[in-house]
PDB file of C-alpha atoms in Angstrom:
ATOM      1  CA  UNK A 233      19.402  47.240-112.984  1.00 40.00           C
ATOM      2  CA  UNK A 234      16.216  45.493-114.077  1.00 43.00           C
ATOM      3  CA  UNK A 235      15.444  42.094-112.510  1.00 46.00           C
ATOM      4  CA  UNK A 236      15.446  40.538-115.918  1.00 49.00           C
ATOM      5  CA  UNK A 237      18.854  39.118-116.692  1.00 48.00           C
ATOM      6  CA  UNK A 238      19.201  40.846-119.980  1.00 52.00           C
ATOM      7  CA  UNK A 239      21.204  44.067-120.405  1.00 54.00           C
ATOM      8  CA  UNK A 240      18.964  46.548-122.185  1.00 57.00           C
ATOM      9  CA  UNK A 241      19.333  50.209-122.890  1.00 58.00           C
ATOM     10  CA  UNK A 242      16.159  51.489-121.206  1.00 61.00           C
ATOM     11  CA  UNK A 243      15.696  54.530-123.411  1.00 62.00           C
ATOM     12  CA  UNK A 244      16.350  52.822-126.750  1.00 80.00           C
ATOM     13  CA  UNK A 245      14.955  49.258-126.414  1.00 87.00           C
ATOM     14  CA  UNK A 246      12.111  48.783-128.843  1.00 93.00           C
ATOM     15  CA  UNK A 247       8.806  48.270-127.218  1.00 94.00           C
ATOM     16  CA  UNK A 248       8.305  45.214-129.383  1.00 95.00           C
ATOM     17  CA  UNK A 249      11.394  43.599-127.845  1.00 95.00           C
ATOM     18  CA  UNK A 250      10.182  44.414-124.419  1.00 95.00           C
ATOM     19  CA  UNK A 251       6.745  42.878-125.217  1.00 96.00           C
ATOM     20  CA  UNK A 252       8.445  39.775-126.356  1.00 95.00           C
ATOM     21  CA  UNK A 253      10.158  39.507-123.000  1.00 94.00           C
ATOM     22  CA  UNK A 254       6.901  40.045-121.265  1.00 94.00           C
ATOM     23  CA  UNK A 255       5.123  37.253-123.319  1.00 95.00           C
ATOM     24  CA  UNK A 256       7.967  34.900-122.613  1.00 93.00           C
ATOM     25  CA  UNK A 257       7.615  35.608-118.847  1.00 92.00           C
ATOM     26  CA  UNK A 258       3.878  35.136-119.141  1.00 90.00           C
ATOM     27  CA  UNK A 259       4.374  31.792-120.787  1.00 89.00           C
ATOM     28  CA  UNK A 260       7.252  30.354-118.864  1.00 87.00           C
ATOM     29  CA  UNK A 261       6.971  31.950-115.360  1.00 85.00           C
ATOM     30  CA  UNK A 262       3.291  32.404-115.070  1.00 82.00           C
ATOM     31  CA  UNK A 263       2.211  29.563-117.220  1.00 81.00           C
ATOM     32  CA  UNK A 264      -0.386  31.272-119.244  1.00 83.00           C
ATOM     33  CA  UNK A 265      -1.838  29.277-122.147  1.00 85.00           C
ATOM     34  CA  UNK A 266      -1.386  29.900-125.780  1.00 88.00           C
ATOM     35  CA  UNK A 267      -4.881  31.366-126.469  1.00 88.00           C
ATOM     36  CA  UNK A 268      -4.410  33.809-123.647  1.00 88.00           C
ATOM     37  CA  UNK A 269      -0.904  34.783-124.898  1.00 91.00           C
ATOM     38  CA  UNK A 270      -2.311  35.132-128.409  1.00 93.00           C
ATOM     39  CA  UNK A 271      -4.992  37.494-127.271  1.00 93.00           C
ATOM     40  CA  UNK A 272      -2.337  39.729-125.610  1.00 94.00           C
ATOM     41  CA  UNK A 273      -0.164  39.590-128.900  1.00 96.00           C
ATOM     42  CA  UNK A 274      -3.325  40.599-130.912  1.00 95.00           C
ATOM     43  CA  UNK A 275      -4.153  43.546-128.685  1.00 95.00           C
ATOM     44  CA  UNK A 276      -0.549  44.702-128.655  1.00 96.00           C
ATOM     45  CA  UNK A 277      -0.383  44.447-132.565  1.00 96.00           C
ATOM     46  CA  UNK A 278      -3.428  46.597-132.819  1.00 94.00           C
ATOM     47  CA  UNK A 279      -1.957  49.071-130.263  1.00 95.00           C
ATOM     48  CA  UNK A 280       1.127  49.409-132.463  1.00 96.00           C
ATOM     49  CA  UNK A 281      -0.847  49.940-135.636  1.00 94.00           C
ATOM     50  CA  UNK A 282      -3.085  52.536-134.038  1.00 94.00           C
ATOM     51  CA  UNK A 283      -0.167  54.254-132.291  1.00 95.00           C
ATOM     52  CA  UNK A 284       2.807  54.128-134.593  1.00 95.00           C
ATOM     53  CA  UNK A 285       4.665  56.892-132.803  1.00 95.00           C
ATOM     54  CA  UNK A 286       5.143  54.631-129.785  1.00 93.00           C
ATOM     55  CA  UNK A 287       8.211  52.592-130.379  1.00 93.00           C
ATOM     56  CA  UNK A 288      10.096  52.626-127.098  1.00 92.00           C
ATOM     57  CA  UNK A 289       8.986  52.399-123.399  1.00 90.00           C
ATOM     58  CA  UNK A 290      10.043  55.979-123.075  1.00 89.00           C
ATOM     59  CA  UNK A 291       7.241  56.950-125.435  1.00 91.00           C
ATOM     60  CA  UNK A 292       4.614  55.871-122.978  1.00 89.00           C
ATOM     61  CA  UNK A 293       2.710  58.489-121.027  1.00 88.00           C
ATOM     62  CA  UNK A 294      -0.481  58.508-118.776  1.00 87.00           C
ATOM     63  CA  UNK A 295      -2.892  59.831-121.575  1.00 89.00           C
ATOM     64  CA  UNK A 296      -1.631  57.293-124.073  1.00 88.00           C
ATOM     65  CA  UNK A 297      -4.522  54.831-123.627  1.00 88.00           C
ATOM     66  CA  UNK A 298      -7.078  57.633-123.895  1.00 90.00           C
ATOM     67  CA  UNK A 299      -5.484  58.577-127.171  1.00 92.00           C
ATOM     68  CA  UNK A 300      -5.439  55.002-128.312  1.00 92.00           C
ATOM     69  CA  UNK A 301      -9.115  54.556-127.471  1.00 91.00           C
ATOM     70  CA  UNK A 302     -10.106  57.821-129.323  1.00 92.00           C
ATOM     71  CA  UNK A 303      -8.226  56.640-132.312  1.00 93.00           C
ATOM     72  CA  UNK A 304      -9.951  53.270-132.112  1.00 90.00           C
ATOM     73  CA  UNK A 305     -13.310  54.946-132.035  1.00 90.00           C
ATOM     74  CA  UNK A 306     -12.775  56.850-135.286  1.00 89.00           C
ATOM     75  CA  UNK A 307     -11.008  53.971-137.047  1.00 87.00           C
ATOM     76  CA  UNK A 308     -12.817  52.563-140.030  1.00 83.00           C
ATOM     77  CA  UNK A 309     -12.426  48.750-140.522  1.00 79.00           C
ATOM     78  CA  UNK A 310     -13.903  45.995-142.549  1.00 78.00           C
ATOM     79  CA  UNK A 311     -15.677  43.090-140.944  1.00 77.00           C
ATOM     80  CA  UNK A 312     -16.032  39.975-143.150  1.00 75.00           C
ATOM     81  CA  UNK A 313     -16.132  40.508-146.913  1.00 78.00           C
ATOM     82  CA  UNK A 314     -18.238  43.637-147.123  1.00 77.00           C
ATOM     83  CA  UNK A 315     -19.343  45.174-143.853  1.00 80.00           C
ATOM     84  CA  UNK A 316     -17.604  48.458-142.838  1.00 83.00           C
ATOM     85  CA  UNK A 317     -17.782  49.773-139.368  1.00 84.00           C
ATOM     86  CA  UNK A 318     -16.383  52.764-137.301  1.00 87.00           C
ATOM     87  CA  UNK A 319     -15.286  52.321-133.728  1.00 83.00           C
ATOM     88  CA  UNK A 320     -15.432  49.481-131.283  1.00 84.00           C
ATOM     89  CA  UNK A 321     -17.742  48.492-128.455  1.00 84.00           C
ATOM     90  CA  UNK A 322     -17.228  49.452-124.917  1.00 84.00           C
ATOM     91  CA  UNK A 323     -16.414  45.839-124.049  1.00 84.00           C
ATOM     92  CA  UNK A 324     -13.727  45.792-126.515  1.00 87.00           C
ATOM     93  CA  UNK A 325     -12.139  48.931-125.021  1.00 88.00           C
ATOM     94  CA  UNK A 326     -12.200  47.390-121.668  1.00 89.00           C
ATOM     95  CA  UNK A 327     -10.567  44.199-123.016  1.00 90.00           C
ATOM     96  CA  UNK A 328      -7.776  46.264-124.590  1.00 92.00           C
ATOM     97  CA  UNK A 329      -7.276  48.202-121.395  1.00 91.00           C
ATOM     98  CA  UNK A 330      -6.977  45.112-119.295  1.00 91.00           C
ATOM     99  CA  UNK A 331      -4.467  43.452-121.562  1.00 92.00           C
ATOM    100  CA  UNK A 332      -2.410  46.677-122.197  1.00 93.00           C
ATOM    101  CA  UNK A 333      -2.264  47.798-118.478  1.00 92.00           C
ATOM    102  CA  UNK A 334      -0.813  44.593-117.425  1.00 92.00           C
ATOM    103  CA  UNK A 335       2.059  44.983-119.838  1.00 94.00           C
ATOM    104  CA  UNK A 336       2.583  48.692-118.781  1.00 93.00           C
ATOM    105  CA  UNK A 337       2.689  47.599-115.119  1.00 92.00           C
ATOM    106  CA  UNK A 338       5.202  45.050-115.934  1.00 94.00           C
ATOM    107  CA  UNK A 339       7.272  47.611-117.647  1.00 93.00           C
ATOM    108  CA  UNK A 340       7.101  49.578-114.421  1.00 91.00           C
ATOM    109  CA  UNK A 341       7.844  46.713-112.164  1.00 92.00           C
ATOM    110  CA  UNK A 342      10.890  45.897-114.192  1.00 92.00           C
ATOM    111  CA  UNK A 343      12.110  49.499-114.121  1.00 90.00           C
ATOM    112  CA  UNK A 344      11.827  50.111-117.936  1.00 90.00           C
ATOM    113  CA  UNK A 345       9.588  53.143-117.360  1.00 87.00           C
ATOM    114  CA  UNK A 346       8.813  55.492-114.427  1.00 87.00           C
ATOM    115  CA  UNK A 347       5.553  54.816-112.683  1.00 87.00           C
ATOM    116  CA  UNK A 348       2.696  56.165-114.666  1.00 84.00           C
ATOM    117  CA  UNK A 349      -0.074  53.558-114.787  1.00 81.00           C
ATOM    118  CA  UNK A 350      -1.800  54.962-111.544  1.00 81.00           C
ATOM    119  CA  UNK A 351      -2.605  58.140-113.576  1.00 81.00           C
ATOM    120  CA  UNK A 352      -4.126  56.284-116.481  1.00 82.00           C
ATOM    121  CA  UNK A 353      -7.879  56.733-116.695  1.00 78.00           C
ATOM    122  CA  UNK A 354      -9.886  53.507-116.993  1.00 79.00           C
ATOM    123  CA  UNK A 355     -12.501  53.289-119.777  1.00 78.00           C
ATOM    124  CA  UNK A 356     -16.120  53.182-118.735  1.00 73.00           C
ATOM    125  CA  UNK A 357     -17.427  49.714-117.774  1.00 77.00           C
ATOM    126  CA  UNK A 358     -19.475  48.447-120.641  1.00 76.00           C
ATOM    127  CA  UNK A 359     -23.206  47.986-120.212  1.00 76.00           C
ATOM    128  CA  UNK A 360     -24.304  44.700-121.681  1.00 68.00           C
ATOM    129  CA  UNK A 361     -27.689  44.600-123.247  1.00 67.00           C
ATOM    130  CA  UNK A 362     -27.247  41.235-124.873  1.00 60.00           C
ATOM    131  CA  UNK A 363     -30.610  39.735-125.702  1.00 65.00           C
ATOM    132  CA  UNK A 364     -28.966  36.320-125.526  1.00 72.00           C
ATOM    133  CA  UNK A 365     -28.483  36.744-121.744  1.00 75.00           C
ATOM    134  CA  UNK A 366     -30.506  34.291-119.628  1.00 81.00           C
ATOM    135  CA  UNK A 367     -33.339  35.625-117.418  1.00 83.00           C
ATOM    136  CA  UNK A 368     -33.548  34.645-113.779  1.00 86.00           C
ATOM    137  CA  UNK A 369     -36.453  32.462-114.578  1.00 91.00           C
ATOM    138  CA  UNK A 370     -34.449  30.605-117.282  1.00 90.00           C
ATOM    139  CA  UNK A 371     -31.517  30.121-114.913  1.00 88.00           C
ATOM    140  CA  UNK A 372     -33.971  28.697-112.253  1.00 90.00           C
ATOM    141  CA  UNK A 373     -35.297  26.208-114.890  1.00 92.00           C
ATOM    142  CA  UNK A 374     -31.721  25.051-115.706  1.00 91.00           C
ATOM    143  CA  UNK A 375     -30.913  24.470-112.137  1.00 90.00           C
ATOM    144  CA  UNK A 376     -34.241  22.686-111.478  1.00 91.00           C
ATOM    145  CA  UNK A 377     -33.492  20.493-114.513  1.00 91.00           C
ATOM    146  CA  UNK A 378     -30.143  19.523-113.276  1.00 91.00           C
ATOM    147  CA  UNK A 379     -31.482  18.712-109.793  1.00 89.00           C
ATOM    148  CA  UNK A 380     -34.292  16.579-111.261  1.00 89.00           C
ATOM    149  CA  UNK A 381     -32.313  14.711-113.832  1.00 87.00           C
ATOM    150  CA  UNK A 382     -29.235  13.866-111.751  1.00 85.00           C
ATOM    151  CA  UNK A 383     -30.875  13.160-108.366  1.00 84.00           C
ATOM    152  CA  UNK A 384     -29.514   9.594-108.440  1.00 88.00           C
ATOM    153  CA  UNK A 385     -25.855  10.669-109.088  1.00 90.00           C
ATOM    154  CA  UNK A 386     -24.678  13.227-106.605  1.00 90.00           C
ATOM    155  CA  UNK A 387     -21.264  13.619-108.483  1.00 92.00           C
ATOM    156  CA  UNK A 388     -23.004  14.406-111.815  1.00 91.00           C
ATOM    157  CA  UNK A 389     -25.404  16.849-110.149  1.00 91.00           C
ATOM    158  CA  UNK A 390     -22.596  18.701-108.334  1.00 91.00           C
ATOM    159  CA  UNK A 391     -20.490  18.811-111.526  1.00 91.00           C
ATOM    160  CA  UNK A 392     -23.293  20.129-113.577  1.00 91.00           C
ATOM    161  CA  UNK A 393     -24.345  22.859-111.068  1.00 92.00           C
ATOM    162  CA  UNK A 394     -20.655  23.880-110.911  1.00 90.00           C
ATOM    163  CA  UNK A 395     -20.474  24.062-114.696  1.00 90.00           C
ATOM    164  CA  UNK A 396     -23.611  26.186-114.923  1.00 90.00           C
ATOM    165  CA  UNK A 397     -22.561  28.399-111.927  1.00 88.00           C
ATOM    166  CA  UNK A 398     -19.203  29.030-113.616  1.00 87.00           C
ATOM    167  CA  UNK A 399     -20.818  29.944-116.918  1.00 87.00           C
ATOM    168  CA  UNK A 400     -23.427  32.106-115.491  1.00 85.00           C
ATOM    169  CA  UNK A 401     -21.711  33.863-112.661  1.00 82.00           C
ATOM    170  CA  UNK A 402     -18.258  34.453-114.113  1.00 82.00           C
ATOM    171  CA  UNK A 403     -19.092  35.151-117.703  1.00 80.00           C
ATOM    172  CA  UNK A 404     -16.544  32.578-118.785  1.00 82.00           C
ATOM    173  CA  UNK A 405     -16.937  31.247-122.316  1.00 82.00           C
ATOM    174  CA  UNK A 406     -17.506  27.645-123.270  1.00 82.00           C
ATOM    175  CA  UNK A 407     -14.062  27.251-124.646  1.00 82.00           C
ATOM    176  CA  UNK A 408     -12.359  28.836-121.620  1.00 83.00           C
ATOM    177  CA  UNK A 409     -14.449  26.526-119.443  1.00 85.00           C
ATOM    178  CA  UNK A 410     -13.254  23.497-121.310  1.00 84.00           C
ATOM    179  CA  UNK A 411      -9.636  24.613-120.996  1.00 82.00           C
ATOM    180  CA  UNK A 412      -9.954  25.437-117.292  1.00 82.00           C
ATOM    181  CA  UNK A 413      -7.353  23.646-115.146  1.00 82.00           C
ATOM    182  CA  UNK A 414      -7.125  23.235-111.378  1.00 82.00           C
ATOM    183  CA  UNK A 415      -3.914  25.445-111.437  1.00 80.00           C
ATOM    184  CA  UNK A 416      -6.052  28.293-112.943  1.00 78.00           C
ATOM    185  CA  UNK A 417      -8.126  28.668-109.785  1.00 77.00           C
ATOM    186  CA  UNK A 418      -6.844  30.650-106.768  1.00 78.00           C
ATOM    187  CA  UNK A 419      -8.582  29.030-103.811  1.00 79.00           C
ATOM    188  CA  UNK A 420      -6.992  31.671-101.441  1.00 78.00           C
ATOM    189  CA  UNK A 421      -9.045  34.631-102.785  1.00 69.00           C
TER     190      UNK A 421
END
């Protein structure tokens, strides 16, 4: 029996219903925030559109994500009012992978599927060539500016250095930084 206190027929339970259970657990047990949950839901929705043949947990198999990624790369889609593009960036594939693999592992952990995620091939790590990235010299100038302009207030200096360090070294976005809570940080790792 699965640890979730709901009686489900493993072979016939729709994947969408299992995903709803997963999202509920993420929300109530793990305390994930609404924007994070929404991003999981968006990726899952795209997955179902691209992979309509996958309707139950029993339809999952190790090469599934590879097939999903191949279909994403040939899919034509419209951006904005007129721009049409084919495929997605490597960073998008990595994001989809990370959000789907967690759900698949949850299915395994709760005995809805046999173990298979260890055989899934990860997508290649994206190579970022973003022209907007700061150079080492620019980072040094920002840190020097913080040190010079907040020398009289040690708290402000430490706060600003922490903010810049989080932005630069974790890749966290501005909105994610603003929403960061003390509970979100694991001080043991």
